[in-house]
mmCIF file of C-alpha atoms in Angstrom:
data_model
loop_
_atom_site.group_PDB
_atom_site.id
_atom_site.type_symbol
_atom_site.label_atom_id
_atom_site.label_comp_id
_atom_site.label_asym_id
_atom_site.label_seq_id
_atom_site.Cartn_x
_atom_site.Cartn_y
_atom_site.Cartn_z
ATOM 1 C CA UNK A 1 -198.480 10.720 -4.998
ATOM 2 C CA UNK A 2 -201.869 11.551 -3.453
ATOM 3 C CA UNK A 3 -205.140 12.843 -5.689
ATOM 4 C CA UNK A 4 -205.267 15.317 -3.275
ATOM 5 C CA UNK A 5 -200.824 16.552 -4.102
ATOM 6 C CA UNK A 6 -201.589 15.810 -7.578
ATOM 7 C CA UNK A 7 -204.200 18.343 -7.586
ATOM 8 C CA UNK A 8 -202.751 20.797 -6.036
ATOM 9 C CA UNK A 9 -199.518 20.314 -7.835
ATOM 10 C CA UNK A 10 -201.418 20.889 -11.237
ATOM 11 C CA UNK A 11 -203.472 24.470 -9.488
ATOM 12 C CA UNK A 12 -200.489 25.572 -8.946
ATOM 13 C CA UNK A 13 -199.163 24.977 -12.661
ATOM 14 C CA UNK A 14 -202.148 26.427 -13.690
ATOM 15 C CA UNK A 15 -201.696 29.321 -11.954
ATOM 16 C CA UNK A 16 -198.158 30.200 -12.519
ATOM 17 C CA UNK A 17 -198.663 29.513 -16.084
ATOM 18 C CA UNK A 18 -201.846 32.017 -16.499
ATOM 19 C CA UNK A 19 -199.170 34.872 -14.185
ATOM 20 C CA UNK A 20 -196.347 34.566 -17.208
ATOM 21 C CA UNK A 21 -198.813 34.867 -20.010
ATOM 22 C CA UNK A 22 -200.464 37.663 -18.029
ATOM 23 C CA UNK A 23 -197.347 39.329 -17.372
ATOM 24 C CA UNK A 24 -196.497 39.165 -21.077
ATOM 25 C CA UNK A 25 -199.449 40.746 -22.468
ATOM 26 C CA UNK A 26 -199.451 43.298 -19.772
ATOM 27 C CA UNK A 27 -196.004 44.029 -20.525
ATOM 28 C CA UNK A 28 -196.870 44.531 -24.273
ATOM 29 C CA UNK A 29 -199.302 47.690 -23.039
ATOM 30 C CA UNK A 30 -196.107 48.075 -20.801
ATOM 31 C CA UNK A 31 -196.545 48.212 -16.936
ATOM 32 C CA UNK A 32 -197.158 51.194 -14.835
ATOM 33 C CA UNK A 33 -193.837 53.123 -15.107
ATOM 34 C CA UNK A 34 -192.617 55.804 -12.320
ATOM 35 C CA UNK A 35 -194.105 59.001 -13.305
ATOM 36 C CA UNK A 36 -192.809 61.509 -15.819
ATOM 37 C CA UNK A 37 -191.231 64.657 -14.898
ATOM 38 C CA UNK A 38 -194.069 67.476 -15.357
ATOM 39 C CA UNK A 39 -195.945 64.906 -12.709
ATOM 40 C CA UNK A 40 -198.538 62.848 -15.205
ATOM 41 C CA UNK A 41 -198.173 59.424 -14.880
ATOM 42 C CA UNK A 42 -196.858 57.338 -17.503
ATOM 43 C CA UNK A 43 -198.628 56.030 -20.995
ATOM 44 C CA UNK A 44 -199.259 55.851 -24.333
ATOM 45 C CA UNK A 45 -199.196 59.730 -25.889
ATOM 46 C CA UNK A 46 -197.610 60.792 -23.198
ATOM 47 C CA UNK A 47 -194.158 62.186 -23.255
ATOM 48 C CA UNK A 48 -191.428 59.977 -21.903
ATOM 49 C CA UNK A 49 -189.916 60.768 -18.792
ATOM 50 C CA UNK A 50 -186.064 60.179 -20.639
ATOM 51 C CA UNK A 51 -187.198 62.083 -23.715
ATOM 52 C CA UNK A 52 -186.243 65.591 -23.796
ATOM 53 C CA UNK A 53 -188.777 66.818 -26.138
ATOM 54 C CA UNK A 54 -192.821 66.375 -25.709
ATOM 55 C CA UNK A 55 -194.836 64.187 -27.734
ATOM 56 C CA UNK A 56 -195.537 64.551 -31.300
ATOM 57 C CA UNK A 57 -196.151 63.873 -34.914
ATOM 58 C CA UNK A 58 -192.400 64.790 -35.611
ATOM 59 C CA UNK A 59 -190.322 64.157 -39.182
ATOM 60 C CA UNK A 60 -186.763 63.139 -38.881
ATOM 61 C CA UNK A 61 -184.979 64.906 -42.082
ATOM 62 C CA UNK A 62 -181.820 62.424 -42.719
ATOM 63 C CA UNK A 63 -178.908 63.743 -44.885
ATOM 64 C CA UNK A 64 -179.413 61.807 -47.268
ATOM 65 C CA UNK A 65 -182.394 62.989 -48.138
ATOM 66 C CA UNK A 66 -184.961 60.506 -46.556
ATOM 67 C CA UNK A 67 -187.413 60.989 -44.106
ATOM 68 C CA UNK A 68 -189.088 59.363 -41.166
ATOM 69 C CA UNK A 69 -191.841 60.786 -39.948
ATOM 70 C CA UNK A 70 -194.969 60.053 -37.397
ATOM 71 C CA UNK A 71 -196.045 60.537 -33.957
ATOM 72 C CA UNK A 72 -193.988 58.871 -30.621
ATOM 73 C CA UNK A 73 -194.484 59.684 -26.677
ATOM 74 C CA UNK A 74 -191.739 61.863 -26.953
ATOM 75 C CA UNK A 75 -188.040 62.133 -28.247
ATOM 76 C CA UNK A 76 -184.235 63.163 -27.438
ATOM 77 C CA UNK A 77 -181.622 64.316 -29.673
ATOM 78 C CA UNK A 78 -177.936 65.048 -28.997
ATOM 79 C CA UNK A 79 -175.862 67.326 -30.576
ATOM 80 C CA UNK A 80 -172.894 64.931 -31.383
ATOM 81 C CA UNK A 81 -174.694 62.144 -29.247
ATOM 82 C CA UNK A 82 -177.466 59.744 -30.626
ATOM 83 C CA UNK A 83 -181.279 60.875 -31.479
ATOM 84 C CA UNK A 84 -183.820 58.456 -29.201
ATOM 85 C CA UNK A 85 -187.690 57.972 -30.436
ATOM 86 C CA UNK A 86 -189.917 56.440 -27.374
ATOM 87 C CA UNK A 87 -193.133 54.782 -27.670
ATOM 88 C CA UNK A 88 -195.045 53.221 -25.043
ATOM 89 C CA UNK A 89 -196.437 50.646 -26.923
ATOM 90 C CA UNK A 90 -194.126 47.499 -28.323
ATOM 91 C CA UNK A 91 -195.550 47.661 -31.200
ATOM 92 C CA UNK A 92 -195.487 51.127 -32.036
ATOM 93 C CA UNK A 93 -191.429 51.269 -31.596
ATOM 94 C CA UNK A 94 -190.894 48.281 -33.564
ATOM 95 C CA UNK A 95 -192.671 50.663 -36.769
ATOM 96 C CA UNK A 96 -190.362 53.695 -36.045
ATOM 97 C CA UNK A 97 -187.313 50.668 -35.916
ATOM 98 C CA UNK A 98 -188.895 50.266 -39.536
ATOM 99 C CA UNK A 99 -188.817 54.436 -40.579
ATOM 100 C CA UNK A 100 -185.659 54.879 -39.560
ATOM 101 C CA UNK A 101 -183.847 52.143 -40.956
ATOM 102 C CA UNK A 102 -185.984 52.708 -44.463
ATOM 103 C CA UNK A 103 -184.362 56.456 -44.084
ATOM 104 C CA UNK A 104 -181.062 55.003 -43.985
ATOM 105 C CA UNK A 105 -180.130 55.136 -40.276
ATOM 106 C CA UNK A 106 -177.201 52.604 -39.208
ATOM 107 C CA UNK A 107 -176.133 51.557 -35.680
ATOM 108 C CA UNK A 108 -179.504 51.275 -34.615
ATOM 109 C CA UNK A 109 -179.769 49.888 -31.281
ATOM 110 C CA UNK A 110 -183.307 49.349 -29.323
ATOM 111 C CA UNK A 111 -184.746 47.766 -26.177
ATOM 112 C CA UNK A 112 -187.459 45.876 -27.970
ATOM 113 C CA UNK A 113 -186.650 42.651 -28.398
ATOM 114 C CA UNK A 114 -188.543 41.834 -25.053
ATOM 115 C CA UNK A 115 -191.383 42.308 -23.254
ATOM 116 C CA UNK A 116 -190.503 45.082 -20.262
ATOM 117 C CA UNK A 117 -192.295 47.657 -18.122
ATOM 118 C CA UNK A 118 -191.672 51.464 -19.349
ATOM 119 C CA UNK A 119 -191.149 52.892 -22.213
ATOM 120 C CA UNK A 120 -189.696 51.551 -25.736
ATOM 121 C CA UNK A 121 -186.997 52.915 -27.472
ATOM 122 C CA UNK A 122 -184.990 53.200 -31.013
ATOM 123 C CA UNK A 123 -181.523 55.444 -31.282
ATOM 124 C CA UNK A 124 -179.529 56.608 -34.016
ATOM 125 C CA UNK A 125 -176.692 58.579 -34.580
ATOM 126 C CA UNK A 126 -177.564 62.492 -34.643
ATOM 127 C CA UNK A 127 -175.139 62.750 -37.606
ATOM 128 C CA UNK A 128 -177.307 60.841 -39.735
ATOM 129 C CA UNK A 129 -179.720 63.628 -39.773
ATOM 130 C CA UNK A 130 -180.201 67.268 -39.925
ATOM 131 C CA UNK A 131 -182.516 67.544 -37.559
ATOM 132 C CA UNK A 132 -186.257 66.945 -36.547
ATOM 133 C CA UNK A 133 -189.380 69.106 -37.546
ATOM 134 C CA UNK A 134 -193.089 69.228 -36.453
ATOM 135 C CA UNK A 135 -194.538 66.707 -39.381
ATOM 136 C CA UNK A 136 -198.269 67.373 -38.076
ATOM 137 C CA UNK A 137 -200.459 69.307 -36.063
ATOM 138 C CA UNK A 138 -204.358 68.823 -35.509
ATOM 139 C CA UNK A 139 -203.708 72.339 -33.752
ATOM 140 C CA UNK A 140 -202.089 75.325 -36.002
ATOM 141 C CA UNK A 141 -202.105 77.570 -32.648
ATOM 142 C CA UNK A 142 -200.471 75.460 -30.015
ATOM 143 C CA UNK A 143 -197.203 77.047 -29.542
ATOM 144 C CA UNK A 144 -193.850 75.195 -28.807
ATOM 145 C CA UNK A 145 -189.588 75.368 -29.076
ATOM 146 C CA UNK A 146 -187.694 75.258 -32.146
ATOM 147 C CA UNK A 147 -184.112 75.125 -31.057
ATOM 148 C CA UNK A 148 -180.722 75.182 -33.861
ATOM 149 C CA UNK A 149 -177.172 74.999 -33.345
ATOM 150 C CA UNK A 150 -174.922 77.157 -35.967
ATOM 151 C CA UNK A 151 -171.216 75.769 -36.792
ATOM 152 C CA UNK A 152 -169.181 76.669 -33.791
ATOM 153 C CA UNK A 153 -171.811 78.001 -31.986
ATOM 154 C CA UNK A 154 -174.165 76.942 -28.809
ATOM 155 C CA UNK A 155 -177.958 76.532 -29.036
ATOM 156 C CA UNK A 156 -180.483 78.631 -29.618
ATOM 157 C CA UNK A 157 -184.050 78.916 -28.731
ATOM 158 C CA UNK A 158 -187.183 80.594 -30.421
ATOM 159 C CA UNK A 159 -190.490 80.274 -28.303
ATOM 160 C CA UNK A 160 -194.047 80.664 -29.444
ATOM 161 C CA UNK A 161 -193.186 78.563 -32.604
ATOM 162 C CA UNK A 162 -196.067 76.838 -34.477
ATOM 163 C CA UNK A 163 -193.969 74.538 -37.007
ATOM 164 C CA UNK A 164 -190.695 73.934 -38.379
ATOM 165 C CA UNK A 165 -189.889 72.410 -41.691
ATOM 166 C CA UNK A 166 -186.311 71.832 -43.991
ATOM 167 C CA UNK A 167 -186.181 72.141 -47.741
ATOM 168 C CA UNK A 168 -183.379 70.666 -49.321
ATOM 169 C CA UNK A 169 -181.359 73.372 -52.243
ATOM 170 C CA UNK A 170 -183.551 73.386 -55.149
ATOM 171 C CA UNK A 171 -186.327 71.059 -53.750
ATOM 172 C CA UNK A 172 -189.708 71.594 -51.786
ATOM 173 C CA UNK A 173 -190.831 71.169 -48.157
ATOM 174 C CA UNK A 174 -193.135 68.222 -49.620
ATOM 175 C CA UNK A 175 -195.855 68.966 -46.852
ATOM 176 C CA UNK A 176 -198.185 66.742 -45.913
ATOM 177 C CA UNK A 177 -201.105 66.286 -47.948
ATOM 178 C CA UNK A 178 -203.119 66.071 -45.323
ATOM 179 C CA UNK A 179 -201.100 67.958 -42.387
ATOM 180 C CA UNK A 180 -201.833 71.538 -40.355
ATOM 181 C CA UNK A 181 -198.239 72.812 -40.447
ATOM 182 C CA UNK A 182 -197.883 76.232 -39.993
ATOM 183 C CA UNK A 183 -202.053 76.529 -40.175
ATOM 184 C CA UNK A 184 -203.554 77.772 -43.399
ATOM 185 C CA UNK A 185 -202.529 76.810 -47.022
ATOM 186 C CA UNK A 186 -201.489 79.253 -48.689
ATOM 187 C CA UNK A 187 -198.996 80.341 -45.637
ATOM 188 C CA UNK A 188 -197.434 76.621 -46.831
ATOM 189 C CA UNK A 189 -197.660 77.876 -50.705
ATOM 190 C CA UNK A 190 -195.863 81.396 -49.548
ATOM 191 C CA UNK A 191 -193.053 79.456 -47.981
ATOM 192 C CA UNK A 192 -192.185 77.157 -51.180
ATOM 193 C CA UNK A 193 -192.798 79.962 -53.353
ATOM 194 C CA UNK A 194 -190.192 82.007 -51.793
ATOM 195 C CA UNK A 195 -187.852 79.013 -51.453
ATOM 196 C CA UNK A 196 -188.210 78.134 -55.346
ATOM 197 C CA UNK A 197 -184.881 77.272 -57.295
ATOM 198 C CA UNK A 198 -182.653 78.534 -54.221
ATOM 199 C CA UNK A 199 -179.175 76.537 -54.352
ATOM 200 C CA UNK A 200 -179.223 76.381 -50.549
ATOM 201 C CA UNK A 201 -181.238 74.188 -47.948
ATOM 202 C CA UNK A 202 -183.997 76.371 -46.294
ATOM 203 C CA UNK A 203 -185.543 76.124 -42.457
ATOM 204 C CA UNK A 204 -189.389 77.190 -42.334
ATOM 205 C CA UNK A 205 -189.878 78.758 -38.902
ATOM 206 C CA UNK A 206 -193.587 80.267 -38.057
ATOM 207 C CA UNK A 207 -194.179 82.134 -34.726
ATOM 208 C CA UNK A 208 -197.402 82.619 -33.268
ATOM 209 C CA UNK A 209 -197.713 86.198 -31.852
ATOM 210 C CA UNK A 210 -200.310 86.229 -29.573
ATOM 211 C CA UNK A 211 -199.115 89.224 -27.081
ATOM 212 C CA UNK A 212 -197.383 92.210 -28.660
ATOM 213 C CA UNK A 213 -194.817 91.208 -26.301
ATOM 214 C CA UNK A 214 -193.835 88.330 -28.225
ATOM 215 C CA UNK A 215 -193.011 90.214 -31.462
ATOM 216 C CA UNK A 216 -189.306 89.764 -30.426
ATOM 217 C CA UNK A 217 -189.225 86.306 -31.302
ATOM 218 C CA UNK A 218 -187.234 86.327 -33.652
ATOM 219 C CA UNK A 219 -184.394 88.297 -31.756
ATOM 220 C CA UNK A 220 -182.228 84.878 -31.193
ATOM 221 C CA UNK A 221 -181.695 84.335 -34.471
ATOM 222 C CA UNK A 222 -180.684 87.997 -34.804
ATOM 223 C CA UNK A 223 -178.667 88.059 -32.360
ATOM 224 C CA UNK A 224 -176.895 83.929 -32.748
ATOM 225 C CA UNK A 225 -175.842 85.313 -36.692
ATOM 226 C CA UNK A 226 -178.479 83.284 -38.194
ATOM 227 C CA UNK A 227 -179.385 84.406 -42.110
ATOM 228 C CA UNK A 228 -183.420 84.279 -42.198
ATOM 229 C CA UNK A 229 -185.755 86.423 -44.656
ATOM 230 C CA UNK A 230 -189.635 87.339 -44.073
ATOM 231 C CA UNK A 231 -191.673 85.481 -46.108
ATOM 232 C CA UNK A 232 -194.725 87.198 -47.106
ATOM 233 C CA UNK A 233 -193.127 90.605 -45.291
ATOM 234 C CA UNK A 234 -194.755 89.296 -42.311
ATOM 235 C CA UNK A 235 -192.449 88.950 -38.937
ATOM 236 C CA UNK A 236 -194.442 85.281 -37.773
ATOM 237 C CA UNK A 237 -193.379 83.669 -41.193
ATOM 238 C CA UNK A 238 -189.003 83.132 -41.150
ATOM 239 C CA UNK A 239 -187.014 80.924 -44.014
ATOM 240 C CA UNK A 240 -184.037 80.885 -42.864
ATOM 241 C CA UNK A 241 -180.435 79.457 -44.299
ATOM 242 C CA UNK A 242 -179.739 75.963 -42.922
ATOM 243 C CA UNK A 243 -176.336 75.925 -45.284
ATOM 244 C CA UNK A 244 -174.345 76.743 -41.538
ATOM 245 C CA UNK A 245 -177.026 74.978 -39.502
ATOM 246 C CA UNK A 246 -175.785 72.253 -37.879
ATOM 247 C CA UNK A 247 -178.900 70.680 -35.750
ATOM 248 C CA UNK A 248 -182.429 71.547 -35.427
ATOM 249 C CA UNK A 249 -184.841 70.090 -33.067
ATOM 250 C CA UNK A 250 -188.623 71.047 -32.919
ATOM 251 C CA UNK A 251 -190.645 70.434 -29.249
ATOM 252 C CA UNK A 252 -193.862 70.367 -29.438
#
């Protein structure tokens, strides 16, 4: 073999060797991925084009009375189907594979045990949980979905919703410390207050009214059979009876 083959042999080495450990670590930020479906292009904090619901600080509220909670790019979950978190990051999913089995979830399944281009992902069961809530907002106005399903009924949507929280019978909403839901403290205080010693699990729905318009918001759960009470005799502030609730989903 020449100097000159030899060379040229180890370039070429070289060079394939630096493209796979490139190609790793770009695939750990995780390569360009098509775009999502409002148009942005993919990323980190950025909703997943798969997820159904926008990204979040969300908490997962498991039936056995565990909790995983934090932010993801975005998340799906299917009434009788499987709940999906995505992250963009590698990293990032492998910490909600780490929530969500600490809650109790079983037949987890996940695309993380490789390097890839796109999004990350962890499922679950949706029967391991009662549903998903907004864990934490940096904005108390931003307005999104809070959707429920009753037994033997379809889905129902309330718009211009600022938070959504679950109580467990005779227990607290354990808010954040630190957390923004539903915007000022002592709406938080109102809604364990009124929730105190009830025997029955309890939904904390808050509606921002911005437009007189909007002061029907509440007319779904009217009008789906839902059981709900004002708290503080004020129409934005609902605690409503999760005892027939079957799923609950928050977008944000």
């Amino acid at each position: 073999m020449t100097k000159f083959k030899k060379a040229a042999i180890n370039a070429a080495t070289i060079i394939a060797v630096a493209a796979t450990v490139g190609a790793s670590i770009l695939g750990c930020d995780g390569f360009a991925d098509e775009p999502n479906s409002d148009g942005t292009a993919a990323g980190p904090e950025r909703k997943a084009k798969a997820a159904r619901f926008n990204d979040g600080d969300y908490i997962f509220y498991f039936k056995n009375g565990r909790t995983a909670g934090g932010d993801c790019d975005g998340y799906s979950s299917e009434y009788g189907g499987k709940t999906t978190i995505y992250e963009w990051w590698r990293d990032d999913i492998r910490e909600w594979e780490k929530r969500v089995k600490a809650a109790g979830a079983t037949e987890i399944e996940t695309n993380s045990n490789k390097y890839h281009s796109g999004y990350y992902w962890v499922s679950f069961p949706t029967n391991l949980i009662y549903g998903t809530g907004l864990r934490y907002t940096a904005n108390s106005t931003k307005r999104g979905n809070a959707y429920f399903r009753l037994k033997g009924k379809g889905e129902t949507r309330i718009k211009y919703t600022t938070g959504l929280n679950l109580a467990q019978a005779n227990a607290d909403f354990n808010w954040e410390s630190d957390g923004n839901e539903f915007g000022l403290k002592y709406v938080r205080e109102a809604f364990s207050t009124a929730h105190e010693g009830k025997p029955i699990p309890e939904l904390a729905l808050r509606i921002f009214y911005y437009y007189e318009s909007e002061k029907s918001g509440a007319d779904p759960l009217r009008n789906g059979g839902y059981t709900f009470e004002r708290v503080n005799n004020d129409d934005k502030n609902l605690l409503i009876d999760a005892s027939n609730v079957e799923w609950f989903a928050y977008d944000y």
